[in-house]
PDB file of C-alpha atoms in Angstrom:
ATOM      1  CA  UNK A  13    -157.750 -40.808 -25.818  1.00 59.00           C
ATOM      2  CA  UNK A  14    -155.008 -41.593 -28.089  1.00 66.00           C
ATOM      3  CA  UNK A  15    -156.693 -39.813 -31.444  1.00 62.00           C
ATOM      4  CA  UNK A  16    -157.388 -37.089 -28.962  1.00 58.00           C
ATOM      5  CA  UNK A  17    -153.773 -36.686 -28.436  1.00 56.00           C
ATOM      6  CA  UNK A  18    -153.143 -37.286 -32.081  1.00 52.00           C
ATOM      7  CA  UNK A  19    -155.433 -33.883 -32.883  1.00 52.00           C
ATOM      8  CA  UNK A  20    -154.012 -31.662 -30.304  1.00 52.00           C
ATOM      9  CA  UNK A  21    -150.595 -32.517 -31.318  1.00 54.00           C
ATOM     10  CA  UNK A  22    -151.460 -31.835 -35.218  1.00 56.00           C
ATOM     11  CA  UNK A  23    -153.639 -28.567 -34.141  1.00 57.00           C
ATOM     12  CA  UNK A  24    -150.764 -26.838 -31.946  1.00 56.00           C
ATOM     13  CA  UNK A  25    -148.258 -26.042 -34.519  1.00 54.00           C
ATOM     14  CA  UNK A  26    -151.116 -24.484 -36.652  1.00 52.00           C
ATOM     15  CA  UNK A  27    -152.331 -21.934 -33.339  1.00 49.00           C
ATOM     16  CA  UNK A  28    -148.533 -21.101 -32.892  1.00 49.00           C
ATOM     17  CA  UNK A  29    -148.527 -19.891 -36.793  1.00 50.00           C
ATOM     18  CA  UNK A  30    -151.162 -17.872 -36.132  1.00 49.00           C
ATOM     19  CA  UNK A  31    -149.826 -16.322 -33.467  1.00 50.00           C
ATOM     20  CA  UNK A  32    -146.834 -15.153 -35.297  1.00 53.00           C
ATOM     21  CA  UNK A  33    -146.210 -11.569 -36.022  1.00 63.00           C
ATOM     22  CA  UNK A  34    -143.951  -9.954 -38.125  1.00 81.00           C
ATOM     23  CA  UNK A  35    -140.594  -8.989 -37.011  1.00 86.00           C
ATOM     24  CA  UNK A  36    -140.514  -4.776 -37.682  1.00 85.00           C
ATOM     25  CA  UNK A  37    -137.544  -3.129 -37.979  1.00 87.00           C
ATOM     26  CA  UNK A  38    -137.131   0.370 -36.423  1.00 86.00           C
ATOM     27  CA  UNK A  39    -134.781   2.587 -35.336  1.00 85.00           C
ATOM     28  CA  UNK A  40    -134.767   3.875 -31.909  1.00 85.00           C
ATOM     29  CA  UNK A  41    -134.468   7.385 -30.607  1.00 80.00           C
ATOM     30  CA  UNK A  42    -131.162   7.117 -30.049  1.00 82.00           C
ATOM     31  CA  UNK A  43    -129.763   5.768 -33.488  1.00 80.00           C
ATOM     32  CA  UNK A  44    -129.483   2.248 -32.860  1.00 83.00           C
ATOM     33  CA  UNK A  45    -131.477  -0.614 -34.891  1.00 85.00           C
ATOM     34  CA  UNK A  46    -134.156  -2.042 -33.143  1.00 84.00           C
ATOM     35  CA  UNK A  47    -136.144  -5.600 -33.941  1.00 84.00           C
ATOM     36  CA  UNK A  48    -139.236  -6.562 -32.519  1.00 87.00           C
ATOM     37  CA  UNK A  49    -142.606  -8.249 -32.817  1.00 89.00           C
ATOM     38  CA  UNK A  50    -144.328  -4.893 -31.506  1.00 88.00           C
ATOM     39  CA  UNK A  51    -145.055  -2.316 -33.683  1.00 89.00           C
ATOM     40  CA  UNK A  52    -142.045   0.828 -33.990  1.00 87.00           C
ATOM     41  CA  UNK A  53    -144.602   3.215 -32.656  1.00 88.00           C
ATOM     42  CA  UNK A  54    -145.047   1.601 -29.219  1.00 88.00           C
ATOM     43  CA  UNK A  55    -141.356   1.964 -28.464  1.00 85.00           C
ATOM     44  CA  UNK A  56    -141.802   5.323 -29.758  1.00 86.00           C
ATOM     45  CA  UNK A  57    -139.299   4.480 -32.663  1.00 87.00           C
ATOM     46  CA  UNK A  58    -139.049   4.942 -36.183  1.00 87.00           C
ATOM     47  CA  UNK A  59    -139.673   2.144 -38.893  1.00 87.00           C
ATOM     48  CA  UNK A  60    -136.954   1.443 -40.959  1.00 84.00           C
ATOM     49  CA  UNK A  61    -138.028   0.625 -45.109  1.00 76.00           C
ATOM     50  CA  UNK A  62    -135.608  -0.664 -47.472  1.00 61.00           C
ATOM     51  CA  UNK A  63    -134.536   1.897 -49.775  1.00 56.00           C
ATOM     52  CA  UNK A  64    -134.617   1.208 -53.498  1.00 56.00           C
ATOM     53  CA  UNK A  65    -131.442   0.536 -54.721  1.00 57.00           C
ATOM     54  CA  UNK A  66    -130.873   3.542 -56.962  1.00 59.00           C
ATOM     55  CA  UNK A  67    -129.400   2.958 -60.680  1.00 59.00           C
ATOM     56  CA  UNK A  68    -126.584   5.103 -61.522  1.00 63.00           C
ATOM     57  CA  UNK A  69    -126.684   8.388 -63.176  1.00 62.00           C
ATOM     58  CA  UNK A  70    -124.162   7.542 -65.696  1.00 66.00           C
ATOM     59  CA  UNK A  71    -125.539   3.924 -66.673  1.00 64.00           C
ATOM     60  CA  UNK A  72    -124.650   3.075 -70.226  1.00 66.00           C
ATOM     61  CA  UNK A  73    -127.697   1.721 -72.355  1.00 63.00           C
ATOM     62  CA  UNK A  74    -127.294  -1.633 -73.477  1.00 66.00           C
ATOM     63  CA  UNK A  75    -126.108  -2.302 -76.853  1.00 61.00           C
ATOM     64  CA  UNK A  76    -128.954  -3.380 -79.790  1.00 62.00           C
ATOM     65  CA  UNK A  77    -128.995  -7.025 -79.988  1.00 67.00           C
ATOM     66  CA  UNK A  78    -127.253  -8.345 -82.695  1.00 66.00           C
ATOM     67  CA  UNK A  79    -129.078  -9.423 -86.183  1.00 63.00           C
ATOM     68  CA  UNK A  80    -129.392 -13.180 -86.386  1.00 74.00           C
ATOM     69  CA  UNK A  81    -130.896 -13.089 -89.921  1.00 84.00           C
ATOM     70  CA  UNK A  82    -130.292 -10.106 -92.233  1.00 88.00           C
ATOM     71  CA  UNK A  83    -133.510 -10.355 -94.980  1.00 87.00           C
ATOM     72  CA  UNK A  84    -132.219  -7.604 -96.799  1.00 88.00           C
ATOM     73  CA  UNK A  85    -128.556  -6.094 -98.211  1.00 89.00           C
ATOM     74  CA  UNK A  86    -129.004  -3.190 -95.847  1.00 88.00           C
ATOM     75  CA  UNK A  87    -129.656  -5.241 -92.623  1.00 90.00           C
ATOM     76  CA  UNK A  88    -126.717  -7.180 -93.762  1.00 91.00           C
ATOM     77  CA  UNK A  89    -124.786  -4.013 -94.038  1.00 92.00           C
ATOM     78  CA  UNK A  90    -125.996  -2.821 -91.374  1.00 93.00           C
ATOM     79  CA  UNK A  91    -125.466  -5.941 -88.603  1.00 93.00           C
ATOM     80  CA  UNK A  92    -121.994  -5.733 -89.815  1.00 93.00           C
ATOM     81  CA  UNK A  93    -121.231  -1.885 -89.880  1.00 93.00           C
ATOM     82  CA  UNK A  94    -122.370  -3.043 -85.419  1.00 93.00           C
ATOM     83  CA  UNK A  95    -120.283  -5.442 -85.438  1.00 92.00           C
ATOM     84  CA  UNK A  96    -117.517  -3.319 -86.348  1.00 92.00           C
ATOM     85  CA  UNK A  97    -118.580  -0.518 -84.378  1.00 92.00           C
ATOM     86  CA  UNK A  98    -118.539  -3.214 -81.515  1.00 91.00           C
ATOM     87  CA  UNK A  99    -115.105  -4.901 -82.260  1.00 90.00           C
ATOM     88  CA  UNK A 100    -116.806  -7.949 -81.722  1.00 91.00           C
ATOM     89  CA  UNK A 101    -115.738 -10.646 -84.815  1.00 90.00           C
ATOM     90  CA  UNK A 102    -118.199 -12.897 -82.740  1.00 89.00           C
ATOM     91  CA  UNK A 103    -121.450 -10.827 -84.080  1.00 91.00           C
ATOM     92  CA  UNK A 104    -119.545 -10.908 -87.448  1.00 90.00           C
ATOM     93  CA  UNK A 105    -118.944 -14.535 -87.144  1.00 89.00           C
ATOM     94  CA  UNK A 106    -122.678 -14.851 -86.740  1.00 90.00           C
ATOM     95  CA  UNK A 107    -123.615 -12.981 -89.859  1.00 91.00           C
ATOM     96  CA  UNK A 108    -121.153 -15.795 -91.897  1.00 89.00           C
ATOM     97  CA  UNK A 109    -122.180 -19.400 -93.848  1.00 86.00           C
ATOM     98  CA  UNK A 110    -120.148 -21.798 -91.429  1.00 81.00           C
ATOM     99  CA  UNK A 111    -121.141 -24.914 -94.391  1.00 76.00           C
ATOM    100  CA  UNK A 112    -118.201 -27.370 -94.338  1.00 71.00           C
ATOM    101  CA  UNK A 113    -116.336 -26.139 -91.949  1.00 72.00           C
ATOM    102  CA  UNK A 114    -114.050 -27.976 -89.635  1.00 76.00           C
ATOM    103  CA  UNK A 115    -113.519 -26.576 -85.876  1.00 76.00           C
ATOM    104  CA  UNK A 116    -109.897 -25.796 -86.281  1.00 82.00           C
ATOM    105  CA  UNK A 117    -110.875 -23.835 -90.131  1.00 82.00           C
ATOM    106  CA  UNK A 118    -113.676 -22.303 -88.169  1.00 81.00           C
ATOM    107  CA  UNK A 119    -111.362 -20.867 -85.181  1.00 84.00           C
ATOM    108  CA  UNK A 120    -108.981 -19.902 -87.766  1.00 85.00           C
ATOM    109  CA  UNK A 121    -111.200 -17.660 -90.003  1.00 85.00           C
ATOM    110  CA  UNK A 122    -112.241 -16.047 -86.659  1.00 85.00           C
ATOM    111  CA  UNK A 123    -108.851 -15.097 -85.447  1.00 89.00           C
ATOM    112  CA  UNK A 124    -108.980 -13.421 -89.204  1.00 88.00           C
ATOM    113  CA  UNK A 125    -112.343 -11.516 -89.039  1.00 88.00           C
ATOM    114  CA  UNK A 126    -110.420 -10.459 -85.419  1.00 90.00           C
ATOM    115  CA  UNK A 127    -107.529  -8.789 -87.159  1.00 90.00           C
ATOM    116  CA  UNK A 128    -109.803  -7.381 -89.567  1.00 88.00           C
ATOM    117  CA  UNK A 129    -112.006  -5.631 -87.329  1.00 88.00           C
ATOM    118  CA  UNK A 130    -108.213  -3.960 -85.628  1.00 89.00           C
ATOM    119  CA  UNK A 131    -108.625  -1.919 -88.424  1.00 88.00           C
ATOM    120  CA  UNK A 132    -111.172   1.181 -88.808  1.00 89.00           C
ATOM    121  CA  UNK A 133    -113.959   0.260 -91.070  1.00 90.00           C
ATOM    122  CA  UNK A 134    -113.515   3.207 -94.202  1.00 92.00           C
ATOM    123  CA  UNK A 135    -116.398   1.893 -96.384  1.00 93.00           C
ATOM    124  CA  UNK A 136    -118.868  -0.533 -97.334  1.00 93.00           C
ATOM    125  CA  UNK A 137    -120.818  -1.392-100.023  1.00 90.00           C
ATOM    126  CA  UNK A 138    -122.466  -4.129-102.292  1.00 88.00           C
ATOM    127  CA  UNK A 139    -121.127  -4.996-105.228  1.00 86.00           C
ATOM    128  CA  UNK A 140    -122.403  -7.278-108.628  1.00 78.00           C
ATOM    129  CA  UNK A 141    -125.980  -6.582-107.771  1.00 58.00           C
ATOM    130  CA  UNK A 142    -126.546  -5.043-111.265  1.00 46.00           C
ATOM    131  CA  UNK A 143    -126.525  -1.090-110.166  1.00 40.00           C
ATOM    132  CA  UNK A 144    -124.081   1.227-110.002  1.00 39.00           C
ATOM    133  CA  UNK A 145    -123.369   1.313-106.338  1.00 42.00           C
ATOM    134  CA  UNK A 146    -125.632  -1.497-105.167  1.00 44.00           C
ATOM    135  CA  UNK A 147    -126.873  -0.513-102.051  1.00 47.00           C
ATOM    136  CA  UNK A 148    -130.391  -0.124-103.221  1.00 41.00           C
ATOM    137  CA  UNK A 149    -130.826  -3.524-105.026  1.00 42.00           C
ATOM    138  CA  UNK A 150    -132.260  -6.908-104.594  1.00 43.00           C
ATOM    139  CA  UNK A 151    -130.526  -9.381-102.855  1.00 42.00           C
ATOM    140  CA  UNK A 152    -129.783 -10.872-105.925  1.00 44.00           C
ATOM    141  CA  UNK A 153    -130.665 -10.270-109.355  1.00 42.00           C
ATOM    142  CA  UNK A 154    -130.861 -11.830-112.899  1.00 39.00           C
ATOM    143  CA  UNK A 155    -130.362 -11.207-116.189  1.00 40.00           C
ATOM    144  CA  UNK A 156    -133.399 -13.409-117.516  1.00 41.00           C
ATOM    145  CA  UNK A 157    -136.242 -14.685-115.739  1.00 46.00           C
ATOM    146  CA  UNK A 158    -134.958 -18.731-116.166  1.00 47.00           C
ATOM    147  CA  UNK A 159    -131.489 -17.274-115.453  1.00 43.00           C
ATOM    148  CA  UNK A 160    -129.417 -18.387-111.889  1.00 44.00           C
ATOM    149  CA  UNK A 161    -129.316 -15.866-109.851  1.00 50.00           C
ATOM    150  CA  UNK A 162    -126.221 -13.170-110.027  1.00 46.00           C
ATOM    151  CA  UNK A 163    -124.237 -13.545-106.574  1.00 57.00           C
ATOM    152  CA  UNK A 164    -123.664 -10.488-104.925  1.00 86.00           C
ATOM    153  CA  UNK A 165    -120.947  -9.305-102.798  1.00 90.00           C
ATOM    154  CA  UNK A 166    -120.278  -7.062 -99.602  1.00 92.00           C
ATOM    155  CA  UNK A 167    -117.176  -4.884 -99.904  1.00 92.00           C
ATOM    156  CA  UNK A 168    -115.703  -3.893 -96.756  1.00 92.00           C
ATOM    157  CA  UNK A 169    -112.927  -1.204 -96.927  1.00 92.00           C
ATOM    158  CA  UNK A 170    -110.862  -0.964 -93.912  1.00 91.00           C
ATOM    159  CA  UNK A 171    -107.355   0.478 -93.375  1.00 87.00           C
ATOM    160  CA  UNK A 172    -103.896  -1.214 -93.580  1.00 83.00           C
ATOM    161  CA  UNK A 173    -102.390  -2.874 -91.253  1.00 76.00           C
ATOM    162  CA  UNK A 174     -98.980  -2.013 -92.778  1.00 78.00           C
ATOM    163  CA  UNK A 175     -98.688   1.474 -91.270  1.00 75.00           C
ATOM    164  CA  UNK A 176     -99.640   2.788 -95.550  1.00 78.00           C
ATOM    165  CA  UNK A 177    -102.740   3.879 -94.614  1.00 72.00           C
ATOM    166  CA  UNK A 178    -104.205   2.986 -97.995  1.00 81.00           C
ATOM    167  CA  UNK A 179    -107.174   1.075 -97.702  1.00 89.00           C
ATOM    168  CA  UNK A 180    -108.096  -2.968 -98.062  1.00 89.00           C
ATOM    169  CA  UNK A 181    -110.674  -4.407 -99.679  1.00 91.00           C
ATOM    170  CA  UNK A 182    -112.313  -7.728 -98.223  1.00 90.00           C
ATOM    171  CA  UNK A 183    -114.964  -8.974-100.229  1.00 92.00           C
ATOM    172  CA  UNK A 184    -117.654 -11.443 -98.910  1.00 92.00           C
ATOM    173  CA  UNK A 185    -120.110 -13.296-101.118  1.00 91.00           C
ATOM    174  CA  UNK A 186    -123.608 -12.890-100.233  1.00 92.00           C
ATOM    175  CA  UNK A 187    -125.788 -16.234 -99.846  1.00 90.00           C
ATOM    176  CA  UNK A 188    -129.448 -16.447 -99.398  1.00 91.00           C
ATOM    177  CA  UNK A 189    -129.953 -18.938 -97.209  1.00 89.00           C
ATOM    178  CA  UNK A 190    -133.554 -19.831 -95.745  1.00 87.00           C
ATOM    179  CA  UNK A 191    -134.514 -16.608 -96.099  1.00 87.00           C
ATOM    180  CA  UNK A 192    -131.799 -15.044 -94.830  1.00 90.00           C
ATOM    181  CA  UNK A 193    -128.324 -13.381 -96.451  1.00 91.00           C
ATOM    182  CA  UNK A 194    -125.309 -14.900 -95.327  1.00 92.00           C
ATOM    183  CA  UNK A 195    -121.609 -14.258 -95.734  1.00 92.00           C
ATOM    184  CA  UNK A 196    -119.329 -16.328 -97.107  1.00 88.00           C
ATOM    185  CA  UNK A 197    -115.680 -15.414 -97.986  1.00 78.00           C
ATOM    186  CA  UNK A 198    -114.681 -14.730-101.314  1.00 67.00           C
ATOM    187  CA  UNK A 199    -111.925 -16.838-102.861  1.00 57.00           C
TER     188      UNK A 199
END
């Protein structure tokens, strides 16, 4: 008797499971909600759906992800021309060679980039590359094939912060790295 007992007990909750309906949601005739385990039509109301949430007209497209290795002098140019256009010295913090750095150095040559990026960006280019304006070149280039490469540098022009409104220059070395171009500052 006792595994009998043992069965039914096991075997009840599964015939109450299947007994279970759905709980609909409808609205009755007069306006107000209505939940039940009978369908909306046999008390001759209207089932209630969950709209879609609808996305707003004026939603703003996310911004392009920032570059986490510029290959070439114009992605480099390019990730930091965003960056400025962002007024984020984060992204431009990302684009730099952090080697021997200490945490306080590091924090401090951030608050920098941030009072550089105040200013509008007026120009940027690459300089030392062996061409007259260097946008179009190599990341690096040499003068014989056994010769070390020439360094190249990224120019940024931006306005004073002096009220002159002539323009500063910032220069940045260039380092390949890895297979990616790196900033470094200049000095």
């Amino acid at each position: 008797m006792r595994p009998f007992a043992l069965v039914l007990l096991l075997l009840l909750p599964a015939g109450s499971l299947s007994g279970q309906e759905a709980i609909h949601r409808c609205m009755g005739a007069d306006g107000i909600p209505v939940f039940t385990d009978r369908p909306c039509a046999a008390l001759h109301a209207t089932p209630v759906t969950a709209a879609p949430s609808p996305s707003p007209p004026d939603a703003v497209a996310p911004a392009p992800p920032a570059t986490l290795c510029a290959a070439t002098p114009q992605a480099l140019k390019q990730a930091v021309v965003d960056a400025f256009a962002a007024h984020d010295p984060n992204r431009l913090a990302g684009l730099m060679l952090w080697r021997g750095y200490g945490s306080h150095a590091v924090v401090a040559d951030i608050r920098a980039l941030a009072r550089l990026m105040r200013q509008p960006l007026l120009g940027i280019h690459l300089a030392g590359t062996g061409d007259a304006d260097g946008d179009d070149a190599p990341a690096t280039s040499a003068t014989a094939p056994d010769a070390a490469p020439v360094p190249i540098e990224l120019v940024l022009s931006t306005a004073a912060d002096d009220g002159s409104g002539a323009p500063r220059q910032s220069r940045f070395e260039v380092r390949p790295r890895a297979g990616c171009l790196w900033l470094e500052p200049s000095g």
